JSON list of C-alpha atoms in Angstrom, two decimals:
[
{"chain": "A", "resi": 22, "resn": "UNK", "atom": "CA", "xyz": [34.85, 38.69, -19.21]},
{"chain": "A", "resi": 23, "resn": "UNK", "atom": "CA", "xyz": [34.39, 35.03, -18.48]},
{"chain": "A", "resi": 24, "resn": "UNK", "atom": "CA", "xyz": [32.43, 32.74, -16.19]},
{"chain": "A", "resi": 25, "resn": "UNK", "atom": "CA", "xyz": [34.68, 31.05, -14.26]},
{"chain": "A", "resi": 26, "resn": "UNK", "atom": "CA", "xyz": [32.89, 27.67, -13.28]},
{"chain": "A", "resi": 27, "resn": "UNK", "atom": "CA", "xyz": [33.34, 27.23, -9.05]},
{"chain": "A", "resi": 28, "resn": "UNK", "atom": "CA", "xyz": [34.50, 23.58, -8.08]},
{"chain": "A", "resi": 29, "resn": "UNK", "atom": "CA", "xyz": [35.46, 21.82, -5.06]},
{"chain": "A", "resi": 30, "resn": "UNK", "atom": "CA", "xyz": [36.79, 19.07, -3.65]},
{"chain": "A", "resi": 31, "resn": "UNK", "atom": "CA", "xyz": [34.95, 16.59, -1.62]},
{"chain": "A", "resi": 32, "resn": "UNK", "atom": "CA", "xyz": [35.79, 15.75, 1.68]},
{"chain": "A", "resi": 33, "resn": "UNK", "atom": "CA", "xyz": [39.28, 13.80, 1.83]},
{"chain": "A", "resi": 34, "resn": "UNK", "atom": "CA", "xyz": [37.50, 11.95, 4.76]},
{"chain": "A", "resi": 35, "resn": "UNK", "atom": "CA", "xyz": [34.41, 10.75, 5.90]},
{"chain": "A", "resi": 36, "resn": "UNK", "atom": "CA", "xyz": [34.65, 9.95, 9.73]},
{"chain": "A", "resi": 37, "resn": "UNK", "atom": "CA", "xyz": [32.69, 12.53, 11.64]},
{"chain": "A", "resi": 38, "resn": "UNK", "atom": "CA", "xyz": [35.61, 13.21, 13.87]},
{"chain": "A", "resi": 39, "resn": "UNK", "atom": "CA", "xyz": [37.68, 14.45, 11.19]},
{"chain": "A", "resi": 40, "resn": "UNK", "atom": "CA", "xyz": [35.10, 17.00, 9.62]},
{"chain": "A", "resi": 41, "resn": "UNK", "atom": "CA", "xyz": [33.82, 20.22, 10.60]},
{"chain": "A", "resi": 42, "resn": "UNK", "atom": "CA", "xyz": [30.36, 20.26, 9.35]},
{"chain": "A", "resi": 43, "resn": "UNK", "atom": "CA", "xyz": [30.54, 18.97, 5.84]},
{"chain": "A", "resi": 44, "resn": "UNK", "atom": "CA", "xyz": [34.21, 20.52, 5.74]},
{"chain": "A", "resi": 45, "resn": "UNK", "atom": "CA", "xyz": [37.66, 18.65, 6.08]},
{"chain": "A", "resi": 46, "resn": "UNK", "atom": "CA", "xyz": [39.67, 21.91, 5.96]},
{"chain": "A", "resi": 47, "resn": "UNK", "atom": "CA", "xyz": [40.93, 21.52, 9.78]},
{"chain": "A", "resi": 48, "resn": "UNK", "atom": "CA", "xyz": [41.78, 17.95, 8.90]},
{"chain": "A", "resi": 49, "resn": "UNK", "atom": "CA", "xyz": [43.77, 18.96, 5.86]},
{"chain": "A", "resi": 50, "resn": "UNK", "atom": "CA", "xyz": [45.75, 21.61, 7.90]},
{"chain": "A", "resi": 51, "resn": "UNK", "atom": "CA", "xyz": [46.42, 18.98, 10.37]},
{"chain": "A", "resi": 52, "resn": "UNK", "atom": "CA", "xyz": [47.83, 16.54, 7.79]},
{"chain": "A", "resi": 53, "resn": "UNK", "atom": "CA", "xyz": [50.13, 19.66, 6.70]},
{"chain": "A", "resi": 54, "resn": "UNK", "atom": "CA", "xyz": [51.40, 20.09, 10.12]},
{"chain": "A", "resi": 55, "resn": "UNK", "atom": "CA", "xyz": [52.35, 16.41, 10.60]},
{"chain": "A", "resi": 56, "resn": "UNK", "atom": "CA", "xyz": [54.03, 16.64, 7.13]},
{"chain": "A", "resi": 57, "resn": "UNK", "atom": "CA", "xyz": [55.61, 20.07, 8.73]},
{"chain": "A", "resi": 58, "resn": "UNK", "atom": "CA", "xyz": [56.50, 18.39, 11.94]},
{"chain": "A", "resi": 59, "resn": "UNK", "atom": "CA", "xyz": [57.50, 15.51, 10.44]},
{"chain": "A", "resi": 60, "resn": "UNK", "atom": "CA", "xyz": [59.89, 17.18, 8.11]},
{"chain": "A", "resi": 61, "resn": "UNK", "atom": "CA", "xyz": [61.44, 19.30, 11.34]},
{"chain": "A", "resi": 62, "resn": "UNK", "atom": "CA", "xyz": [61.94, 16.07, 12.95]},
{"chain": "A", "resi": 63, "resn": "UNK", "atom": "CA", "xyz": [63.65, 14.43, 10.65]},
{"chain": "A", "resi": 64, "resn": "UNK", "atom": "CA", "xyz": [66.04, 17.21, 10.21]},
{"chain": "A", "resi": 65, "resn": "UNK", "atom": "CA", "xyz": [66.75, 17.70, 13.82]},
{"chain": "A", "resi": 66, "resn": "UNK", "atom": "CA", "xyz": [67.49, 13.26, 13.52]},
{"chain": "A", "resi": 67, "resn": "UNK", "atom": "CA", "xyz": [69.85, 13.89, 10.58]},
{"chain": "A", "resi": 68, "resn": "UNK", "atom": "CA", "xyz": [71.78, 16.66, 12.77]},
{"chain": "A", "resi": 69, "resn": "UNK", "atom": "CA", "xyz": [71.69, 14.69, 16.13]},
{"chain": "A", "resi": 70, "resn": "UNK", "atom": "CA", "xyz": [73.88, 11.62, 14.03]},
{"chain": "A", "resi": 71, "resn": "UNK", "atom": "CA", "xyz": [75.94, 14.32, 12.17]},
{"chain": "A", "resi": 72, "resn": "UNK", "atom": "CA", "xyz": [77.26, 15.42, 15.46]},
{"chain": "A", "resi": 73, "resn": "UNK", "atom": "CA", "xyz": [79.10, 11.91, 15.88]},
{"chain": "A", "resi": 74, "resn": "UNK", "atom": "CA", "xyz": [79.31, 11.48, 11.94]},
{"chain": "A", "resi": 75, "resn": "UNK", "atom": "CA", "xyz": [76.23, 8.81, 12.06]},
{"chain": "A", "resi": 76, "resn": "UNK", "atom": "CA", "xyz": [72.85, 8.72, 9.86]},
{"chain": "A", "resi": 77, "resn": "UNK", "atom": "CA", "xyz": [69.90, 10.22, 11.19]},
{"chain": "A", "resi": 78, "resn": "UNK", "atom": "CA", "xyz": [68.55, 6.44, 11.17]},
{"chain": "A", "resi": 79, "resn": "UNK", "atom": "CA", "xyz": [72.02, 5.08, 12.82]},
{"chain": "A", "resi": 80, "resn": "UNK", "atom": "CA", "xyz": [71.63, 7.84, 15.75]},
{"chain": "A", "resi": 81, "resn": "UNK", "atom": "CA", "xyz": [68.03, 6.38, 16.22]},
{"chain": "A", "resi": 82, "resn": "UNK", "atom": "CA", "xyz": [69.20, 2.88, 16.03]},
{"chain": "A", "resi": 83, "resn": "UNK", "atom": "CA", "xyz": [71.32, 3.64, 18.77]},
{"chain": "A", "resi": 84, "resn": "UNK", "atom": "CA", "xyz": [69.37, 5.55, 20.87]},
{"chain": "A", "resi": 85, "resn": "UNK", "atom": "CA", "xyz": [66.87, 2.96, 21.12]},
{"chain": "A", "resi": 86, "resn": "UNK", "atom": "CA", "xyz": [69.69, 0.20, 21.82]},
{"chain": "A", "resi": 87, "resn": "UNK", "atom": "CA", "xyz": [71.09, 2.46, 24.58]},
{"chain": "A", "resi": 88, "resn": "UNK", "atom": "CA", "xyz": [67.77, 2.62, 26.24]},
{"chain": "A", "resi": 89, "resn": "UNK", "atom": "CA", "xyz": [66.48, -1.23, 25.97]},
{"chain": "A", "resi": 90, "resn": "UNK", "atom": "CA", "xyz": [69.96, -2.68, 26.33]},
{"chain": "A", "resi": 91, "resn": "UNK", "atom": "CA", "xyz": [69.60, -3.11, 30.13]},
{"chain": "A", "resi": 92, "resn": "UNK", "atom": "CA", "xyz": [72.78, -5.43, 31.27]},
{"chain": "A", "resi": 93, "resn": "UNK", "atom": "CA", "xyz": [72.09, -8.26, 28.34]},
{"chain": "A", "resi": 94, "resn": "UNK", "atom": "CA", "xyz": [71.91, -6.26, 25.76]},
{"chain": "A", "resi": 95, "resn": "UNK", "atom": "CA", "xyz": [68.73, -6.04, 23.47]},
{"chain": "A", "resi": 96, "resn": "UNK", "atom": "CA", "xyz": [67.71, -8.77, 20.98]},
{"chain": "A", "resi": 97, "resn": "UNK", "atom": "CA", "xyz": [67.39, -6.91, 17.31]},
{"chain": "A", "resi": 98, "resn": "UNK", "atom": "CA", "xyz": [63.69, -8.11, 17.22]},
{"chain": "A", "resi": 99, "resn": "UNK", "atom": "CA", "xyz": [63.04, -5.78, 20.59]},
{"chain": "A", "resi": 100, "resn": "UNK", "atom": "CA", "xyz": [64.80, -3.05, 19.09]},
{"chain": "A", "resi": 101, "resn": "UNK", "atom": "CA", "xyz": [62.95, -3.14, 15.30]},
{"chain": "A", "resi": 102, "resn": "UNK", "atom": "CA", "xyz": [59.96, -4.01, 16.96]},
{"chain": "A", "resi": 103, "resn": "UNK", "atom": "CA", "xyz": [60.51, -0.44, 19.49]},
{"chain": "A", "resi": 104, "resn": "UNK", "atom": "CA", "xyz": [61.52, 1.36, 15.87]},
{"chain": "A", "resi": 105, "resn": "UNK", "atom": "CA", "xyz": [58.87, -0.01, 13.89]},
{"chain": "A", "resi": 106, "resn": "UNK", "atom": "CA", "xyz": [61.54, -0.86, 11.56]},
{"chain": "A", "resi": 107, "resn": "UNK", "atom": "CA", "xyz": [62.04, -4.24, 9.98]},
{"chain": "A", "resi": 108, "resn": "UNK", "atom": "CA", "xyz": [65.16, -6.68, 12.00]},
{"chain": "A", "resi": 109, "resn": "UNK", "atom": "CA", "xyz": [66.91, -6.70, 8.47]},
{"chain": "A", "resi": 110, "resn": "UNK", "atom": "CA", "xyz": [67.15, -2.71, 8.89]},
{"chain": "A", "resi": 111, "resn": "UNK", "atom": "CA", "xyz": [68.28, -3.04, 12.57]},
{"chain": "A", "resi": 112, "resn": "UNK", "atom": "CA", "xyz": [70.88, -5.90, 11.71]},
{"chain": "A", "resi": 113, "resn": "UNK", "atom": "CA", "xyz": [72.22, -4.17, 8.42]},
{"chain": "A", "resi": 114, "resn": "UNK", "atom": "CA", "xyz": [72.55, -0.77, 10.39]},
{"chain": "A", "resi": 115, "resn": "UNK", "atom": "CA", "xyz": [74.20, -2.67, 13.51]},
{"chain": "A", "resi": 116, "resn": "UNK", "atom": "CA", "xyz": [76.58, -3.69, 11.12]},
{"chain": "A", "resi": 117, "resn": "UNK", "atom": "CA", "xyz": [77.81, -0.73, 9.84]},
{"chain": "A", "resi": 118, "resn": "UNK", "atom": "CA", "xyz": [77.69, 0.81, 13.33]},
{"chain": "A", "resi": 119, "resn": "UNK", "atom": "CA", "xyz": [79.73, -2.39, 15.04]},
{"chain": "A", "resi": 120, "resn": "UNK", "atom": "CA", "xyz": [82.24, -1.76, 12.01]},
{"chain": "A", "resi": 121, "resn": "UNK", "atom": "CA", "xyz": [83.03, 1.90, 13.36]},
{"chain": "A", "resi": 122, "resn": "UNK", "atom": "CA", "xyz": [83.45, 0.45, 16.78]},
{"chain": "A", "resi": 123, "resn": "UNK", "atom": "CA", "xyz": [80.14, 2.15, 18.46]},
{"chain": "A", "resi": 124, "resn": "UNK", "atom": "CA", "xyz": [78.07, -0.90, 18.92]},
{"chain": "A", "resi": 125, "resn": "UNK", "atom": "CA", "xyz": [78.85, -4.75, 19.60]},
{"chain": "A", "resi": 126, "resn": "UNK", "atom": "CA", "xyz": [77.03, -8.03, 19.15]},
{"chain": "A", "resi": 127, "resn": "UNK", "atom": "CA", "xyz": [77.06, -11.04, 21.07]},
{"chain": "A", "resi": 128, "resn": "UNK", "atom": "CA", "xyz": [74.59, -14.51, 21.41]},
{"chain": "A", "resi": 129, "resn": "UNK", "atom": "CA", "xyz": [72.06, -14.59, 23.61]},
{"chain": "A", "resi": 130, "resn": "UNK", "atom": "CA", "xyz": [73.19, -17.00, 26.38]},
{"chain": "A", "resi": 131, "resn": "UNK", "atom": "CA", "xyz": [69.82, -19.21, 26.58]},
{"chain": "A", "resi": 132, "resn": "UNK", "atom": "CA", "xyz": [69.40, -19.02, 22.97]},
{"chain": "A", "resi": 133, "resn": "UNK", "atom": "CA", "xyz": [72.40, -19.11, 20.56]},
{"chain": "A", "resi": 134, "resn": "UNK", "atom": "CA", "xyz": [70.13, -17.95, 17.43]},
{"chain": "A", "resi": 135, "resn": "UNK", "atom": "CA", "xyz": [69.69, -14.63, 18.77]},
{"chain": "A", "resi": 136, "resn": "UNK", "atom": "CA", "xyz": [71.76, -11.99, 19.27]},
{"chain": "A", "resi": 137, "resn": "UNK", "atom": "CA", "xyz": [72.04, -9.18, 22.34]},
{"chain": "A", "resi": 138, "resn": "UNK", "atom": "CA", "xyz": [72.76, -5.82, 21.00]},
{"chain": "A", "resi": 139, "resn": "UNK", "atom": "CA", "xyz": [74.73, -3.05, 22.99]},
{"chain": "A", "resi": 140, "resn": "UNK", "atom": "CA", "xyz": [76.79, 0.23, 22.78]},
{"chain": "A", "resi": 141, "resn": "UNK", "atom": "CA", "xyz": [80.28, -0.33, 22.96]},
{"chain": "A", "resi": 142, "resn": "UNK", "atom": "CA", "xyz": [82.20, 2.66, 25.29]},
{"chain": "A", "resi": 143, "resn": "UNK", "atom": "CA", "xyz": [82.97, 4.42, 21.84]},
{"chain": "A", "resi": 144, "resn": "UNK", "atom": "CA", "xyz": [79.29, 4.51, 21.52]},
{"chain": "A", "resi": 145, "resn": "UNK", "atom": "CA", "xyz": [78.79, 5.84, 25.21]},
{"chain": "A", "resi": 146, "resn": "UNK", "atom": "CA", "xyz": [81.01, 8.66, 24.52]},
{"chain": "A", "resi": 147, "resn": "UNK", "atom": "CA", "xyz": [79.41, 9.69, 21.05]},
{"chain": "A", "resi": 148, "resn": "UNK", "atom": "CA", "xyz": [76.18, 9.46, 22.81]},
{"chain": "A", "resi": 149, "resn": "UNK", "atom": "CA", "xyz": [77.00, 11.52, 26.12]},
{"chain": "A", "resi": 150, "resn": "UNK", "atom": "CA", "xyz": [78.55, 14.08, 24.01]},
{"chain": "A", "resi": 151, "resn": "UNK", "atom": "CA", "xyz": [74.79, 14.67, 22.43]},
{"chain": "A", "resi": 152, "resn": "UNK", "atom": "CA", "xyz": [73.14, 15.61, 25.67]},
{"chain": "A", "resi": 153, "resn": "UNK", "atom": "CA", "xyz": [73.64, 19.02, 26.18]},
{"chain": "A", "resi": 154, "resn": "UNK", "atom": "CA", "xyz": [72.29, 19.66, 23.09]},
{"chain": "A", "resi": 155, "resn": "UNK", "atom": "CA", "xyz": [69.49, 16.90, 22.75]},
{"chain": "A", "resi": 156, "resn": "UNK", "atom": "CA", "xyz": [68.06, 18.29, 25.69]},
{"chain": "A", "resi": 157, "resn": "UNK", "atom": "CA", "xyz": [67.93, 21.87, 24.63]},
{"chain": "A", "resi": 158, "resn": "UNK", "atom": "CA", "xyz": [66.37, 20.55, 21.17]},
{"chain": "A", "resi": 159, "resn": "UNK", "atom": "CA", "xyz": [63.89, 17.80, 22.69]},
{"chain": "A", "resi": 160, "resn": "UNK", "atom": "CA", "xyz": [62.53, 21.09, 25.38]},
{"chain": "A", "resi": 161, "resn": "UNK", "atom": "CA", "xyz": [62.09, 23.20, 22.93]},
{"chain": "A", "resi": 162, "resn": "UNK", "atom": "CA", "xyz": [60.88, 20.59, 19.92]},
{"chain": "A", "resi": 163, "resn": "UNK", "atom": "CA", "xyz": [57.93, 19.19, 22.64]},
{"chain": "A", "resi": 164, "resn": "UNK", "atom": "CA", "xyz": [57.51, 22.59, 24.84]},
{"chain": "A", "resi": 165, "resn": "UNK", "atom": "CA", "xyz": [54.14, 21.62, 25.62]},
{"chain": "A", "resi": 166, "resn": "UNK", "atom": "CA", "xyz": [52.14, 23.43, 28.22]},
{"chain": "A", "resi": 167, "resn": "UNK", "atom": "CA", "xyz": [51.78, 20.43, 30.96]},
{"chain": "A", "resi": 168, "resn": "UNK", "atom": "CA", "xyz": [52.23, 16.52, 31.39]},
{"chain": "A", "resi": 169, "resn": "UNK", "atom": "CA", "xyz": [48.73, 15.64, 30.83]},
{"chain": "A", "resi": 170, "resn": "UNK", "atom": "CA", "xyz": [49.21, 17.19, 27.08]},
{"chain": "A", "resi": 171, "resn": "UNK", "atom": "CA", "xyz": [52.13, 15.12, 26.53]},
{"chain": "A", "resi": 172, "resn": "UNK", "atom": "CA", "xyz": [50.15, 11.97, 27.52]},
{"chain": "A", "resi": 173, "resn": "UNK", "atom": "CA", "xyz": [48.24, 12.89, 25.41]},
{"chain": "A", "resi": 174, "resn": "UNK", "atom": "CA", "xyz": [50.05, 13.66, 22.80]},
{"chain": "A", "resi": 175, "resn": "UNK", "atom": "CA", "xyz": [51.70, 10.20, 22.99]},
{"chain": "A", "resi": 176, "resn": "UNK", "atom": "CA", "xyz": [48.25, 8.03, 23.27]},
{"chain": "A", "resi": 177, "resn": "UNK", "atom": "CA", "xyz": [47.35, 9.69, 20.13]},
{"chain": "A", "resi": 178, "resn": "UNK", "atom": "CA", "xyz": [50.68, 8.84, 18.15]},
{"chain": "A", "resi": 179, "resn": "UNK", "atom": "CA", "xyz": [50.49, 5.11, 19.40]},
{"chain": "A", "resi": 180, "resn": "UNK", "atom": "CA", "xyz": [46.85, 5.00, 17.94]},
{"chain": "A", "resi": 181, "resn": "UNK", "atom": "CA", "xyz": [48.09, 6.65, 15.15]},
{"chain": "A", "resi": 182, "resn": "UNK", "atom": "CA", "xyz": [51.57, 4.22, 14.39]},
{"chain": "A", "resi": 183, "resn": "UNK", "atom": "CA", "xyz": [49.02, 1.59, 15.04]},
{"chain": "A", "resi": 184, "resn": "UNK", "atom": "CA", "xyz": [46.23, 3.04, 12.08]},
{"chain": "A", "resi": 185, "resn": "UNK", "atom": "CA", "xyz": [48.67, 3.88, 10.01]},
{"chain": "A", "resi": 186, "resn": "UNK", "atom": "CA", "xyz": [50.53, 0.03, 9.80]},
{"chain": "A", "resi": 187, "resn": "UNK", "atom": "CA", "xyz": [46.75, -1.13, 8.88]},
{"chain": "A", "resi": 188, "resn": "UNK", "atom": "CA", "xyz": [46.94, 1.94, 6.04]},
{"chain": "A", "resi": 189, "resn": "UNK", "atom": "CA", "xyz": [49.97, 0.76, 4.83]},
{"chain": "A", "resi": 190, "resn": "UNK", "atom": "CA", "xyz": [48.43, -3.03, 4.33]},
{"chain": "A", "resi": 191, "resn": "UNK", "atom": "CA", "xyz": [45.22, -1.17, 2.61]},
{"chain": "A", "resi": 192, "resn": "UNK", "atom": "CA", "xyz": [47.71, 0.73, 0.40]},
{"chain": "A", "resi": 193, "resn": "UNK", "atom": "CA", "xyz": [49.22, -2.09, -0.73]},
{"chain": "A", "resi": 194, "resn": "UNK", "atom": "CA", "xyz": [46.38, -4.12, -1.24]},
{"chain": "A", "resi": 195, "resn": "UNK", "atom": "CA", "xyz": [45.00, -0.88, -3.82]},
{"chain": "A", "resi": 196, "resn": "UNK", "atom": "CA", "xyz": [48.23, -0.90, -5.68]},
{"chain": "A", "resi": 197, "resn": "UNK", "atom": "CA", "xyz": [48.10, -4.53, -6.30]},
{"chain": "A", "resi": 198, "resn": "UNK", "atom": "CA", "xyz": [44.68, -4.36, -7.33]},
{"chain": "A", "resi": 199, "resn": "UNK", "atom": "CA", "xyz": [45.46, -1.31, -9.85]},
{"chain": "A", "resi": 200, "resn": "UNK", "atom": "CA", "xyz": [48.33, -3.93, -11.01]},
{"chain": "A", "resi": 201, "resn": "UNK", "atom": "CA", "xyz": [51.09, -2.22, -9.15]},
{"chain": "A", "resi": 202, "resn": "UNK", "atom": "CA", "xyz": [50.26, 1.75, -10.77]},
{"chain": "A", "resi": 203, "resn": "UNK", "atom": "CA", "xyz": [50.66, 4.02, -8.00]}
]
């Protein structure tokens, strides 16, 4: 019979929050539950726009649009900058959506270079038509045990969309240090 030789893996972190003791295990399940969570989400998004024969991305888009349109509309910086999506993503998506008759586009009337994004009444109706179901999926997606833990919950993701746009600069900085090998 042979020796098998015992290894393992340092710590995948070294902030003192994150370990347990010398261990990272509880920070590695967490990372599997966002990835988990994440996954979900994104499949509940893809069905959401399937309902009204949109993109997961395109139901987003206009989500967001319906919500920050107010009565001017909303410029397509405001809406990538709500997304955390570039305004060449917004403005190629509008397109496609403005196309099919659910969204228009107009100038702003003080400035000319920007444009005021809203859902046109096709939109409204593909939208409205979600509700009953959105609302079923959203309470039982976030069924959280009281306000205070959804606070909570959402101060942590802000930090977190906020750390994770830095990671993305330090990722790209490695990869053009290690001459673009990732």
């Amino acid at each position: 019979m042979s020796k098998r030789s015992f290894r393992s893996l340092p710590p995948s972190a070294t902030r003192s929050a994150l370990l347990s003791g010398r261990s990272d295990h509880q920070f590695r399940e967490l990372l599997y539950d966002f990835f988990t969570v994440a996954n979900r989400l994104e499949q509940v998004r893809r069905y959401l726009g399937s309902r009204i024969g949109l993109t997961g991305p395109q139901y987003t888009l206009m989500m967001a649009v319906a919500e920050l349109q107010g009565s001017s509309g909303a410029s397509v910086g405001r809406v990538a900058d709500y997304l955390h999506v570039t305004g060449t993503f917004v403005t190629a998506e509008f397109h496609k959506l403005s196309t099919r008759g659910f969204v228009s586009k107009r100038p702003d009337s003080r400035d000319g270079r920007v444009s005021r994004l809203s859902i046109a009444p096709k939109g409204w109706l593909a939208l409205e038509s979600l509700f009953p179901e959105l609302q079923q999926i959203n309470d039982r997606f976030f069924d959280l045990a009281s306000r205070e833990e959804f606070v909570s919950l959402h101060r942590v993701l802000q930090k977190m969309v906020e750390s994770s746009r830095r990671t993305l600069s330090l990722v790209r900085t490695l990869s053009e240090n290690a001459g673009g090998r990732t």
